[in-house]
Amino acid sequence: MLKGRLSLSTLGPLAALLVLIALGAFLNSNFLSSGNITNVLARSAFIGMIAVGMTFVITSGGLDLSVGSMAAFIAGMMILAMNAMLPTLGIGVPLVLAGMAVALIVGVLAGLTNGLLVTRARIEPFIVTLGTMGIFRSLVTWLADGGTISLDFEARQFYRPVYYDGIFGITWPIITFALVAVAGQVAMRHTRFGRYCEAIGSNDKVARYSAVKVEWVRLMTYVMLGMLVGLATILYVPRLGSASGSTGVLWELEAIAAVIIGGTALKGGYGRVWGTVVGVLILSLIDNILNLADLVSPYLNGAIQGVIIVLAVVLQRGKSSAEGR
Amino acid sequence: MTEILALRDVHKSFGPIEVLHGVDFALAGGEVHALIGENGAGKSTIMKILGGFLEPTAGGVLLDGEPAPYRSGAEAEALGVVVIHQEFNLAQDLTVAENIYLGREIGGLFLNHKAMRKGAQDLLDQLESHVSPDARIRDLPVSDRQMVEIAKALSRNARVLIMDEPSAVLTHREVQILFRQIDRLRAAGVALLYTSHRLDEVSHIADRITVLRDGAVVRRAERGELTEDGMATAMVGRDLTDIFPPRRTEFGCVALELHDFAVPPLVEGISLSLRRGEVLGISGLVGSGRTELAEGLVGLRPHGGSVSRSGAPIRIRSVTDAAKHGIGYLTEDRKERGLLLEKSLRVNLTLPDLPRFGAPLLSRAKEEAALTQAIADFDIRAPERGMEVGNLSGGNQQKLLLAKTMLPDPEVVIIDEPTRGIDIGTKSQIYAFIDRLAREGRSVIVISSDMPEILGLSDRVLVMRQGRAAAVLEGDEITEHALVRAIMGTRERTTEDA
């Protein structure tokens, strides 16, 4: 059984990742320095956490285009809330915790909105999240009055370590991403929730006839994704300390691309969380290598990522036609 | 008589499993050749090889005595070897005419719609079909789609026409039209391959019969040589006098009671009670509300009226509620509602009762143990445990679905069409399983369109007509005659509460 699983499509993303690492090391001696590795992983962390949540949404047959705008909106709300609470709470741990709570709550509510529109109002996920994508983006631009929402300077100084510090030289975003990835992988493979997601994405009628609470599980995938977007934002805000209409632009596409590259079926029914993690790393590494080496202009980053995405789907199809008979 | 298309000592394997073991088979011009056998006997594989969709592992396909030059269904069709599949190959959103001429459109740079419409109309007229050439396939009933498929085959000037269960979806009248067309094609020298589970049709239409069993030809016969019983015996390889288990005689207390039960908009005023250890058959025409009744009962559809379990009133709003009250439902739509075809046996089996396999983490070992148990209990024959369920034969899929339905250990089981599309050997096994469930003290409801099945299995029969209980038959009243009368409504009986 194990043999069957280690097919080209399974090993493809992993092989691509190894090739990229080898290429990076060959092109630039600084590539494997701990500074660069930390940089790549930290940048992967935001998209990565979102992509793990996205894996569950896509596996159960859904889609969420709104996550980039949602991140910007959550960041805006979080900063506004922290600035507002500053006089009462003062600068300190309580303020940061309150801000984090706001981010998580807003994330859950945003996910709940998407999920309810999909499951209760029975609107296509593509349409729902295309709509909320515009709404969240517009709301943050409005809140910022077309400009930038900035966190109070001193509060920012206090909050900064959440992005830049860590333990044993590993920064908090990387640690959090690792924990989310492991939890996600376990949830997908070894819990009822993951099994239900795959069953629903595979055939929601069969799931319903098998006493699976289809709408509830679907709703939970969107809520979980919203919460993970909140978590990603919590770690993202201390990096710049501001949010604007251009925060998180195209994150949704990167997250979806990572899921697909990782081998999760876009039509649902099969999810692979560790594949998503590999997908995120591949996308970040391409960006990093282009910036470090002079071979190709970094402006072609998008083109190369595009080729990888298409290739990943071609590989997936190769697999299904071989097994489909 | 000239042989047009033939198989010579054809072997076919999928992976390590050989499914055809040296089959010789020939289709001659001006002749209807029926190919019969149980599910999984190899009929579909033979048709696919003849039609160019599969290549034999060994042996040859001969067209006009020469090795057949085609490698795909399209190439075969260009040479006049046309297959009408059970799942139709029609583009849903194109019109009838557009489908008939798909890939061979008339016209140059611009399409000649008029000529194609006229051509399509002529073909449909020949078939005495009232379908409009401008109708969209999506809007047509299945029987009309079948006619369109046949018209399409005619337009290809087929020399060999291979029909996979063409009558399965046709009404009696339409089957008569189909037979007239087959007669016409036979007279025109076309070689026809016909398959059907309805043996009366086979004895009516076939000039020659080949019986397959387990991937080998076990009997060849000319018209009139084989009776329908003879065909069935040849297919199964043993006598089938006792496919039904002996009747049960002891029943327990009332397990389920419906009072004035309704599933809007169709089903109304159903009252019945079901005892432990009893098999209640529900009979009636398609569309009489049998499935709606069952789906309402297990919470898949909104329903009215009252339900009680072992005397206590209960409310069921979802399949989960039904499961909680020990009621299980096996759907009639195995492939779309019953099983996840691209998942493994294990994943399918455990889906309805996952909490039992551990929380928060599922225990793979427990799941595998449950699968081992199910394979033993229900005699599921899977070449490989890890295989996708979609690659199992229909009979084994049905056994797995039964195992899955029984996993939460329901005391009341509703089985909708227990043996649809299943060969006769597996059928008798499933009847034995149903009998076993009843003898274990469960209450079983069997919904079926198969008359012998209702007659052979039921302790009582509820006949439904237009959403209402038309009759309840019990004991000696359960005869074919009484059943048909109640189904058709030839004589009104007062509705009795069961």
Short mmCIF file of C-alpha atoms in Angstrom, two decimals, chain A residues 1 27 49 62 132 190 234 242 248 262 272-273 291 306:
data_model
loop_
_atom_site.label_atom_id
_atom_site.label_comp_id
_atom_site.label_asym_id
_atom_site.label_seq_id
_atom_site.Cartn_x
_atom_site.Cartn_y
_atom_site.Cartn_z
CA MET A 1 0.00 0.00 0.00
CA LEU A 27 23.87 29.66 -6.85
CA MET A 49 -0.98 28.99 8.13
CA GLY A 62 -15.18 24.62 -1.05
CA THR A 132 -16.57 39.07 0.69
CA HIS A 190 -6.29 10.90 11.97
CA ILE A 234 -1.41 38.38 14.80
CA SER A 242 0.40 48.96 9.99
CA GLY A 248 -2.35 40.88 1.93
CA GLY A 262 0.92 20.14 -2.59
CA ARG A 272 -2.70 16.55 1.95
CA VAL A 273 -1.59 19.06 4.56
CA ASN A 291 16.25 37.62 -5.32
CA GLY A 306 2.61 30.06 -12.66
#
